[in-house]
Short mmCIF file of C-alpha atoms in Angstrom, two decimals:
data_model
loop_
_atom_site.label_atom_id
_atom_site.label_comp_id
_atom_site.label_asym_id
_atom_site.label_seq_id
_atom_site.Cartn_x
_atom_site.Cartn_y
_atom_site.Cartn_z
CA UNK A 1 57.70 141.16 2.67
CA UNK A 2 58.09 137.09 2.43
CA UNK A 3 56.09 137.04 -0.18
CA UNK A 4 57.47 140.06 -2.23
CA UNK A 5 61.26 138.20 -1.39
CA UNK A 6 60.33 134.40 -2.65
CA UNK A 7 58.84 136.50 -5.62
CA UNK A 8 61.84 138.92 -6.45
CA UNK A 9 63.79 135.11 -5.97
CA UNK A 10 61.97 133.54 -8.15
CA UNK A 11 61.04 136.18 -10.50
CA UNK A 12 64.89 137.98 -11.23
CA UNK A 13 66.69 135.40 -13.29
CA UNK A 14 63.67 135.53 -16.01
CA UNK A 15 63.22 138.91 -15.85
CA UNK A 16 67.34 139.38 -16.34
CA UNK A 17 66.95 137.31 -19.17
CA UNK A 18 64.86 139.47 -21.17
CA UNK A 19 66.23 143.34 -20.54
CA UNK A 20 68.82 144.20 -22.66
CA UNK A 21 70.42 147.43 -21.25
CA UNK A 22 72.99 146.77 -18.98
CA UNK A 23 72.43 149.64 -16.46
CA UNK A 24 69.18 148.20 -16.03
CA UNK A 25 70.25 144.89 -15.73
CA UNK A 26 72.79 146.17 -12.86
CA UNK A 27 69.66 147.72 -11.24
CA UNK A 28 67.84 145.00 -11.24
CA UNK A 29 70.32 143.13 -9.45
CA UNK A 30 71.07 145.36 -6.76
CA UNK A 31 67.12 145.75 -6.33
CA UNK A 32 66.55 141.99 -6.05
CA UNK A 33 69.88 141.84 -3.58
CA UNK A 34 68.36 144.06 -0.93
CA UNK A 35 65.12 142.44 -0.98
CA UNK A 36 66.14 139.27 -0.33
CA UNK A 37 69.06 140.46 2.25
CA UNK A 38 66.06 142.24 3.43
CA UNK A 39 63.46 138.88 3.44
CA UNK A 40 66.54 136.86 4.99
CA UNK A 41 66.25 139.38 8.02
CA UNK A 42 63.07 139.39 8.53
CA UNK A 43 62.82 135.25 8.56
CA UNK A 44 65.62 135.94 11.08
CA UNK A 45 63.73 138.17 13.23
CA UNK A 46 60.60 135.79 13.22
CA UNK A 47 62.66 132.66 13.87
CA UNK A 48 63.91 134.36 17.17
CA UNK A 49 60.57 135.10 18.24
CA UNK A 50 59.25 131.71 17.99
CA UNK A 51 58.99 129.96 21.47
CA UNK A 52 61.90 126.95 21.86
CA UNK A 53 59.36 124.58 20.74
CA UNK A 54 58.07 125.68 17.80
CA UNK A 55 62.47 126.68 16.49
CA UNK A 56 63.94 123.19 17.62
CA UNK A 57 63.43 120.47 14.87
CA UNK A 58 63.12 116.49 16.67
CA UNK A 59 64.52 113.75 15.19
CA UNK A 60 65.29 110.01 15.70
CA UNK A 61 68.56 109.03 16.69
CA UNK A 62 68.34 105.11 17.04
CA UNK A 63 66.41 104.14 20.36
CA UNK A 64 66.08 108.42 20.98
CA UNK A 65 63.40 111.07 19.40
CA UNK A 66 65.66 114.46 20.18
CA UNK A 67 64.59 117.42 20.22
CA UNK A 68 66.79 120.23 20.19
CA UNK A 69 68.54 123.96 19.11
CA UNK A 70 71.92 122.60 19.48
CA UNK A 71 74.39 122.45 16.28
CA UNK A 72 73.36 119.15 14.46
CA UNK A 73 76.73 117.66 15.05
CA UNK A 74 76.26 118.48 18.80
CA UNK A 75 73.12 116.49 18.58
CA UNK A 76 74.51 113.38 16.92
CA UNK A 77 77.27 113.51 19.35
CA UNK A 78 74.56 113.15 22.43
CA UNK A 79 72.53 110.68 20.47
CA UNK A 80 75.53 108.62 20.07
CA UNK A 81 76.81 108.74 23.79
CA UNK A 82 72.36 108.18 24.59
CA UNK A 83 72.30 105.19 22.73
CA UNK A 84 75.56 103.65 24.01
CA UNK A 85 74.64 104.25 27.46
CA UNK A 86 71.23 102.57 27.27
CA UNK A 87 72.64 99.73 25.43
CA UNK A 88 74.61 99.38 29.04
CA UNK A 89 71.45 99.71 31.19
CA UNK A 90 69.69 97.09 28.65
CA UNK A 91 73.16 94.80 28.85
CA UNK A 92 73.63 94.71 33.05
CA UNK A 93 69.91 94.71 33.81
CA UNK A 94 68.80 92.30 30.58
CA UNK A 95 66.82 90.06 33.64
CA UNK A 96 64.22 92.79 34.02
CA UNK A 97 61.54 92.75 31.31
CA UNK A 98 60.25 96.03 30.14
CA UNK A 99 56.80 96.37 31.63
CA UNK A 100 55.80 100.26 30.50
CA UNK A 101 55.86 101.30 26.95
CA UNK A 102 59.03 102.59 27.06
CA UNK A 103 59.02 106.69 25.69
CA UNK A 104 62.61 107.64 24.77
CA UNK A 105 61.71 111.36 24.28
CA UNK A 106 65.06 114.02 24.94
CA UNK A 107 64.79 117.41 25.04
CA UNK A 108 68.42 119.15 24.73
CA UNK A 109 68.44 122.86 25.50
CA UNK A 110 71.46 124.94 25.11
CA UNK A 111 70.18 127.50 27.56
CA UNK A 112 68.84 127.07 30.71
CA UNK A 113 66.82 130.30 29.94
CA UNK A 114 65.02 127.85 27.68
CA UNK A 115 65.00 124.92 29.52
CA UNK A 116 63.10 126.30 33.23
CA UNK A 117 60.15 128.08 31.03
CA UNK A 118 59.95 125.65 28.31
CA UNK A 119 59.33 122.65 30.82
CA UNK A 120 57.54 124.96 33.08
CA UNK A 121 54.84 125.85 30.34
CA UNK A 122 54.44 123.10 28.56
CA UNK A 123 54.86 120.18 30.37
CA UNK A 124 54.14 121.61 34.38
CA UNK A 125 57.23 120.95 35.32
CA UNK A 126 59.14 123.05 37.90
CA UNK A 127 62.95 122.87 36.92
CA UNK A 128 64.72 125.86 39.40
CA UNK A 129 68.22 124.62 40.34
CA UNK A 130 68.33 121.83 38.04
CA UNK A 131 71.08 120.72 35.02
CA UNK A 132 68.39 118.18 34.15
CA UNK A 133 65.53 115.72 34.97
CA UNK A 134 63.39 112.75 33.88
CA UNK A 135 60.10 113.57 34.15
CA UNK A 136 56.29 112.11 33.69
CA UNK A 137 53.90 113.77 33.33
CA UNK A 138 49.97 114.11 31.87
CA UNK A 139 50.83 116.95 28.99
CA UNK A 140 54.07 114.30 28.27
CA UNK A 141 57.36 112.34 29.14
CA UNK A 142 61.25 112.91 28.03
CA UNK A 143 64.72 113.46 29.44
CA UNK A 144 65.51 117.41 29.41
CA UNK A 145 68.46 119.05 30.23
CA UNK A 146 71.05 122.06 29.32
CA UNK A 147 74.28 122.14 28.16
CA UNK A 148 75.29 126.18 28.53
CA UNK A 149 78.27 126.44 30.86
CA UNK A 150 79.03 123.57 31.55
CA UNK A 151 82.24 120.97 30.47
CA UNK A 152 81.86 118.03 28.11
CA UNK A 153 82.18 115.99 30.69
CA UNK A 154 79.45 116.67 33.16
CA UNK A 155 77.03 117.13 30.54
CA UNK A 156 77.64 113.39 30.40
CA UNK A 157 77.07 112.63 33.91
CA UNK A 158 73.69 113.74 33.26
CA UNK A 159 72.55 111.97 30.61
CA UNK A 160 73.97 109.01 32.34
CA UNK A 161 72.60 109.24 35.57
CA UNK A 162 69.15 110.74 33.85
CA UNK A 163 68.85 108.45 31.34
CA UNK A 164 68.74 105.37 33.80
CA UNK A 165 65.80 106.77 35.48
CA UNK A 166 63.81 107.12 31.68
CA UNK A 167 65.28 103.28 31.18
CA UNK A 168 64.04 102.52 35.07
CA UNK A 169 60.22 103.98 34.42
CA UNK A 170 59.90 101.81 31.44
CA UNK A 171 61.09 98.29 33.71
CA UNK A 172 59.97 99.43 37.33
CA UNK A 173 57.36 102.02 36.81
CA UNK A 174 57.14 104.13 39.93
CA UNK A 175 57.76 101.17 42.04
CA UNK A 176 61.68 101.29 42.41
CA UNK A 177 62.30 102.71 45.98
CA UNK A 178 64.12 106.49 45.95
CA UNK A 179 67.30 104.91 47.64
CA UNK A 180 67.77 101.81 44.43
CA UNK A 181 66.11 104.42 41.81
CA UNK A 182 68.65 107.32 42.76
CA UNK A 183 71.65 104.89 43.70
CA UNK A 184 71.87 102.90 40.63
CA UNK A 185 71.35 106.36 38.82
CA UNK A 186 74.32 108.02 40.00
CA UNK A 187 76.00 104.11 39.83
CA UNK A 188 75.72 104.72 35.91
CA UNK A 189 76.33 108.24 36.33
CA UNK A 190 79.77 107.81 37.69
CA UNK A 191 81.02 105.14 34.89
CA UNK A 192 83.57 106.21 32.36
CA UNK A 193 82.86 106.22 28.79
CA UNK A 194 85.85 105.67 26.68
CA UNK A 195 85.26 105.28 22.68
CA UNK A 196 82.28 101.99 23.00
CA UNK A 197 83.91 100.69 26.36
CA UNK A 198 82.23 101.51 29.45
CA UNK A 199 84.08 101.50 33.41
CA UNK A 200 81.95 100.76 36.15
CA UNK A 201 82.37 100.91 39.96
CA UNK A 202 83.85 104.62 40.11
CA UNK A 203 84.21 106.10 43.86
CA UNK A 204 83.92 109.47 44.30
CA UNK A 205 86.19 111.11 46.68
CA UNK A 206 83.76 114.01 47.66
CA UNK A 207 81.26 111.88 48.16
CA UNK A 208 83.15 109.31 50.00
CA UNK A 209 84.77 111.35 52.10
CA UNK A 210 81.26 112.79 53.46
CA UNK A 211 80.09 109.16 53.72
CA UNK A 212 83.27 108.13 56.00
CA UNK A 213 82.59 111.21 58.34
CA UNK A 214 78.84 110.94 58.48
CA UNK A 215 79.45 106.72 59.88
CA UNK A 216 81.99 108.14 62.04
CA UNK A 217 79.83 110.61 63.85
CA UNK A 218 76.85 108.30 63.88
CA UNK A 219 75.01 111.06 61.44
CA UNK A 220 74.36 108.68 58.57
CA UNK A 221 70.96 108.17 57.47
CA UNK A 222 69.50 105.11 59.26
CA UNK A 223 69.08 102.23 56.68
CA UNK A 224 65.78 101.46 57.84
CA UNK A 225 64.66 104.76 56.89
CA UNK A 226 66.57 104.75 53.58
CA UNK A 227 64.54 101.28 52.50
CA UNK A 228 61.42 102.27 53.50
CA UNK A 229 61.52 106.28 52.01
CA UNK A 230 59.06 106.89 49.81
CA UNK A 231 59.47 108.85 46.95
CA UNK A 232 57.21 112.17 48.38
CA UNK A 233 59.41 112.12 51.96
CA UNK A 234 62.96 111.73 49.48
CA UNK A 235 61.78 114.97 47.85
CA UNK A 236 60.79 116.77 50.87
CA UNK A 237 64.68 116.05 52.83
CA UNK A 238 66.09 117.17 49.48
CA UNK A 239 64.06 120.59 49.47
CA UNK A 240 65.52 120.23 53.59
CA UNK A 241 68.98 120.68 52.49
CA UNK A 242 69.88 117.24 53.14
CA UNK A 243 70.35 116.30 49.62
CA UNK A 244 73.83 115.50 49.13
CA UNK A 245 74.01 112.59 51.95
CA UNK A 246 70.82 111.09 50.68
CA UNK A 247 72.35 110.92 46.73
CA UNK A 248 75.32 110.02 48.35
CA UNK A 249 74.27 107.32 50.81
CA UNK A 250 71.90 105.60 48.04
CA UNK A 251 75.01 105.33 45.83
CA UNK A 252 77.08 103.42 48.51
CA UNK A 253 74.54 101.06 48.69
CA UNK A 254 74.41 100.06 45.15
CA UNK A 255 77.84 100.05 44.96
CA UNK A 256 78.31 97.87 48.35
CA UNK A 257 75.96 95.26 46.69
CA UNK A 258 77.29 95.05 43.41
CA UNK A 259 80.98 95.03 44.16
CA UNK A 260 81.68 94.79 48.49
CA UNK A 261 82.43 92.04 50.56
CA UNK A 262 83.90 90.57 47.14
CA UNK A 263 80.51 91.08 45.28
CA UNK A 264 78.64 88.09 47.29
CA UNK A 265 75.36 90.59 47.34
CA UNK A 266 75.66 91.23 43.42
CA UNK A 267 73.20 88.09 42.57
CA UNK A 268 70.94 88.82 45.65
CA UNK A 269 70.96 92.23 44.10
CA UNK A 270 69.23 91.28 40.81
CA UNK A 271 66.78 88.84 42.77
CA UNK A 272 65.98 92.13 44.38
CA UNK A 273 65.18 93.89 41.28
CA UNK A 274 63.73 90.97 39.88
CA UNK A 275 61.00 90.98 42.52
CA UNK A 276 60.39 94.84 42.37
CA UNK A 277 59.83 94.13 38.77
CA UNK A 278 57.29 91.90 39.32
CA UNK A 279 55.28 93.88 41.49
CA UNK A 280 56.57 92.77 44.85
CA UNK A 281 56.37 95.71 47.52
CA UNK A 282 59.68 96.86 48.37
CA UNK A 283 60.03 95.92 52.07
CA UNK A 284 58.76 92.05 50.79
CA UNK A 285 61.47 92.16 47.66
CA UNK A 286 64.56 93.22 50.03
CA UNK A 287 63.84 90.42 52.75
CA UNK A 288 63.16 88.00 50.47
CA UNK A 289 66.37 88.70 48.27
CA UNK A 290 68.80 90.06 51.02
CA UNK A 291 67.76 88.92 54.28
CA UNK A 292 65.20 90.41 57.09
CA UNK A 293 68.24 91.15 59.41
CA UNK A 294 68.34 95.17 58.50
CA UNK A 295 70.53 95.66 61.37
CA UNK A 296 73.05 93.04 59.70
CA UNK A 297 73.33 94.80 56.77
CA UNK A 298 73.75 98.46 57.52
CA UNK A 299 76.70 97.29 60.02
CA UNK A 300 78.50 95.28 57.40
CA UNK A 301 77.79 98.42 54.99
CA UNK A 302 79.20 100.49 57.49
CA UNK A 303 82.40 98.15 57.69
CA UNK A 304 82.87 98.24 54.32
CA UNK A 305 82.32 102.70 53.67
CA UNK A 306 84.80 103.43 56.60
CA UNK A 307 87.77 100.96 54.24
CA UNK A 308 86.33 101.91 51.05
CA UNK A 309 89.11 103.42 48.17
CA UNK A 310 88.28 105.85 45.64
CA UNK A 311 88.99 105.82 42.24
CA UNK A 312 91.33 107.37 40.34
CA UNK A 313 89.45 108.20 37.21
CA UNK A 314 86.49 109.63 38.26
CA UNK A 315 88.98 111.59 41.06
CA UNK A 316 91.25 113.33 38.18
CA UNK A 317 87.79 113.90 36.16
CA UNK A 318 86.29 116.51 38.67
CA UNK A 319 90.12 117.74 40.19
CA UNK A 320 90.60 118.32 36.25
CA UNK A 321 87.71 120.61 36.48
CA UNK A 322 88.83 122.65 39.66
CA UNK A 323 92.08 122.99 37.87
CA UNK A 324 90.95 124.64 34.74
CA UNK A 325 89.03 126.96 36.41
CA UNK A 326 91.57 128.21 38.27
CA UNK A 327 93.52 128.93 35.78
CA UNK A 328 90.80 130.16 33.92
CA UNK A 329 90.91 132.50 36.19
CA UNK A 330 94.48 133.53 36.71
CA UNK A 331 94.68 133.45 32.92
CA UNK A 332 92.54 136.47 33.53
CA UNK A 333 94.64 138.13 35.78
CA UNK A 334 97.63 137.42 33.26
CA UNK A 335 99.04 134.90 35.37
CA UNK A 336 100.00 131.68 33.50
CA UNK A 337 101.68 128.74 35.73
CA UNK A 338 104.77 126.71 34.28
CA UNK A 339 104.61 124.09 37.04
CA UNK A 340 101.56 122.44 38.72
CA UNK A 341 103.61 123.42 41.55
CA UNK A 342 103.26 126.92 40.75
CA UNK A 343 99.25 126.72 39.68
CA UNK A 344 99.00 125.18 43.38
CA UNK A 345 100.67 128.49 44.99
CA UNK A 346 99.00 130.83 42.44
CA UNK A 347 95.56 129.56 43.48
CA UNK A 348 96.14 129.27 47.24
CA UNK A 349 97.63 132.71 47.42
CA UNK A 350 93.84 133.81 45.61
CA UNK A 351 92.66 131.73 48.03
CA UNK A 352 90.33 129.86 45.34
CA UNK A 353 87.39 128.09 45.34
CA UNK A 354 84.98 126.52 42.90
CA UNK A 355 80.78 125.66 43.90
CA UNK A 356 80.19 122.30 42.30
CA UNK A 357 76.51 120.80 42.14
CA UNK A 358 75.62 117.58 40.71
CA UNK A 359 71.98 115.80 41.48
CA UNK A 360 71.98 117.40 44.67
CA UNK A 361 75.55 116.69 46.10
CA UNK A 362 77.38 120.19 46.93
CA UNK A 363 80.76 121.18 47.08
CA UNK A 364 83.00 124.13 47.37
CA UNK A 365 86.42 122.66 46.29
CA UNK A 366 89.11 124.37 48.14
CA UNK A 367 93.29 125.64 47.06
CA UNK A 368 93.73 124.74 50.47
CA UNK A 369 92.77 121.42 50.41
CA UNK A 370 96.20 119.83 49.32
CA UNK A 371 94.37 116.38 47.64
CA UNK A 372 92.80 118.82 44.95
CA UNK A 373 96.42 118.77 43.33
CA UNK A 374 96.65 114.92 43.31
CA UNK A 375 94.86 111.62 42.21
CA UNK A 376 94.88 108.82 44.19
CA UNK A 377 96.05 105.16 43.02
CA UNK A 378 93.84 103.13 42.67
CA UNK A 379 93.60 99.03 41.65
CA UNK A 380 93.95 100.05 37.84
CA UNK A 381 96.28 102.25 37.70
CA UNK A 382 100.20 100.29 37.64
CA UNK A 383 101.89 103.98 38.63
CA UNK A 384 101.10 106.58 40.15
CA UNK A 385 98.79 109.15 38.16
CA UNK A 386 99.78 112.43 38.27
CA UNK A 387 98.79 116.24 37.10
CA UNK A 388 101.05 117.92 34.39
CA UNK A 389 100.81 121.88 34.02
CA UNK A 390 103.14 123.30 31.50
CA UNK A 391 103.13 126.49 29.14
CA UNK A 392 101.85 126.33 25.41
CA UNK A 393 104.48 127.09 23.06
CA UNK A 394 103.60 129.43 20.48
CA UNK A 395 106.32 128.26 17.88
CA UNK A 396 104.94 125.25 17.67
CA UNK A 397 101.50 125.52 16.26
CA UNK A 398 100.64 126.94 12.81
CA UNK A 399 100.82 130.43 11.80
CA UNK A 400 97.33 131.68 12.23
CA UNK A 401 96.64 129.87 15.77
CA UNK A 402 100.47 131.00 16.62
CA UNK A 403 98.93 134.95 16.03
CA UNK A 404 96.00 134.00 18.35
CA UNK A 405 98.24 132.58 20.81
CA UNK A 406 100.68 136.04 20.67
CA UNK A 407 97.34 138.13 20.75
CA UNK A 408 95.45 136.25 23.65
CA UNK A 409 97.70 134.11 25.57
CA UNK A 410 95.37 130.51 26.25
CA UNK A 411 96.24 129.79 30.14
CA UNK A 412 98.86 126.74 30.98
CA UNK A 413 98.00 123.34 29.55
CA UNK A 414 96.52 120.86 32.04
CA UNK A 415 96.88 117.06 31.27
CA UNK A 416 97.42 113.78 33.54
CA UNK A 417 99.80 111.21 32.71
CA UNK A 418 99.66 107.42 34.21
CA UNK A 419 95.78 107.43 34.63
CA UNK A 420 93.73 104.33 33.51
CA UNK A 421 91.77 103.37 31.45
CA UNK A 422 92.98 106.80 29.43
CA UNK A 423 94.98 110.42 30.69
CA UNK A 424 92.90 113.48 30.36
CA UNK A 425 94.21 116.63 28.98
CA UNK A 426 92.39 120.54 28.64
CA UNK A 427 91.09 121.62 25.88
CA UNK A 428 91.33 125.85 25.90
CA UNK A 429 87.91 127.04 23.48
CA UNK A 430 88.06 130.59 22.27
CA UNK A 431 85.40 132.95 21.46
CA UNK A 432 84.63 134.63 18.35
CA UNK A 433 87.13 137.60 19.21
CA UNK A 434 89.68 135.31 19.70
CA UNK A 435 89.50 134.90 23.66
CA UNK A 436 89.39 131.66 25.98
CA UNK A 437 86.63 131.36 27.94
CA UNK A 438 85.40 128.07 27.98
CA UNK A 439 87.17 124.72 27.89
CA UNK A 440 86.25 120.73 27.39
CA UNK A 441 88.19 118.39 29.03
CA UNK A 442 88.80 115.59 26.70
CA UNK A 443 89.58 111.76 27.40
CA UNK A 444 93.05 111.01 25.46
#
């Protein structure tokens, strides 16, 4: 049938050329129209069955080879956000001297029904329960992950936090400890990313939060165990169900010696990594750099979690989140808040709550839990930041999105105003029948 249709394509202009009745000629026409409607179905049909692999085309995107079925544009968008982020790993760690032929491989899924089996058959590599990994293996190496479901902005996270670990291999090997390796990770993960500027030093309130109550009921993770974890034991207490204080305790320690006690640990920080670098075994590279006296530093760290801030950025990013799906969700119901005010009661009266999972740290945000409706103030901001929830206003928008509006209501508009280094504000996405279902949440 391929054949036959690249024929009749090739073939039907000539042979057009050189009947002369017109009935014929109409014939003709139709004839060679339903064969190639007909080829054009069939390349369809055998372009579906093809395995992810052999349907995604790979291409280089400056320091990247992507692979991937997402929209080209989608792609380009990644590539870009890839390559500015490891110009930032290359910028703050420039002291460390790659010392593994660095393979800058990315596979981008857009379904995570390709993304388990693909990375399961080809490359060995069991993927259950995760948005995305760096992995090395014999049959290969790359950064993989999916991007169905989820919002702009967490896709982000993990090529940030993901993409340090394929920068890591290339400048450490496997010799950067679990707690530095998964720290400084989710210390890149957490930055902000506005236009070609990055913000660094974001605190998590979740996270913090668990850290605070975990020194206060002496159930933190010992730091001698934490510096001496190898990277087999780390994977065992996160298959334990102990996953979220490990990620989360490894974070606060990169971010205690880059930025507490007034960042006097920053330089002894980078002799640190310097000495892992060159081969030094861990326990050898922390004394050396930061002092034998473990006891020392897991009191001062301790000192310095229980006074510890967080930010507002990184706060409104995930509150953002909880936000839109809730009224995501009351949209549903036909329930669309003027007021944040009146989104708070809506949800709270649902009782609401949204599951969220990121590199092993779990959460079920809660209506009831008053903070989810604020942002904190933090050093950057000069006023208080705030959540804004108002209606969209049909009359305003042009004629054809105004008959969308009228036909499927899009639920309140969420936005922040006073929030540095830029507000956030909702983006609604509708379907192809005209219906919201999805959103991005876009930096202003």
């Amino acid at each position: 049938i391929l054949d036959f249709g690249f024929w009749i394509g090739q073939c039907a202009p000539v042979l057009q050329s050189k009947i002369q009745n017109p009935k014929s000629k109409i014939v003709l026409s139709i004839a060679s129209a339903l064969v190639l409607i007909l080829t054009c179905n069939v390349l369809a049909q055998r372009q579906a069955q093809l395995s992810w692999w052999d349907r995604s085309p790979e291409a280089r995107f400056g320091h990247y080879v992507i692979k991937s079925d997402l929209p080209t544009e989608q792609v380009r968008d990644i590539a870009q956000h890839m390559n500015l982020m490891d110009g930032q790993y290359a910028g703050l760690l420039a002291f460390v001297p790659v010392r593994v032929e660095e393979k800058m491989n990315v596979l981008a899924f857009s379904s995570q029904s390709d993304y388990q089996p693909t990375l399961g058959a080809r490359f060995g590599v069991n993927a259950t329960a995760s948005g995305g990994m760096f992995f090395v293996t014999s049959a290969g190496t790359a950064l993989a992950f999916f991007t169905e479901g989820l919002p702009q902005q967490r896709i982000q996270h993990v090529i940030q936090h993901e993409g340090f670990h394929q920068f890591a291999y290339s400048r450490f090997g496997d010799d950067l400890p679990p707690w530095a390796n998964e720290g400084l990770a989710e210390f890149f993960g957490q930055a902000i990313i506005v236009g070609n500027t990055m913000t660094m030093g974001q605190c998590n309130p979740r996270v913090l939060i668990r850290l605070q109550r975990a020194v206060d009921a002496d159930t933190a993770i010992p730091m001698s165990r934490m510096l001496s974890l190898p990277s087999i034991a780390w994977g065992e207490n996160l298959r334990n169900g102990e996953a979220a204080l490990y990620y989360a305790q490894a974070w606060s320690m990169v971010q205690f010696l880059v930025y507490g006690e007034n960042g006097t640990h920053a330089s002894a920080f980078d002799t640190y990594l310097k000495h892992i670098n060159s081969g030094l075994p861990a326990h050898e590279a922390f004394s050396r750099a930061l002092g034998p006296d473990i006891a020392d530093f897991e009191s001062r760290w301790k000192k310095w979690i229980l006074t510890a801030q967080p930010s507002a950025f990184v706060s409104a990013m995930e509150r953002i989140e909880f936000l839109s799906e809730g009224a995501l969700k009351l949209n549903r119901r036909g329930i669309r808040p003027k007021s944040l005010e009146e989104l708070k009661r809506a949800l709270q009266e649902l009782n609401f709550e949204y599951a969220m999972t990121s590199h092993g740290m779990q959460a079920t945000l809660q209506a009831s839990d008053e903070s989810m409706f604020e942002i904190p103030k933090d050093a950057l901001c000069r006023d208080q930041p705030v959540f804004v929830v108002d209606r969209t206003k049909p009359g305003s928008l042009p004629l054809r999105m105004r008959k969308l509006e009228e036909a499927h209501p899009s639920p309140s508009r969420i936005t922040t105003n006073g929030l540095v280094p830029r507000n956030l504000a909702v983006r609604w996405i509708r379907n192809e029948d005209g219906e919201i279902d999805r959103y991005n949440i876009e930096v202003r």
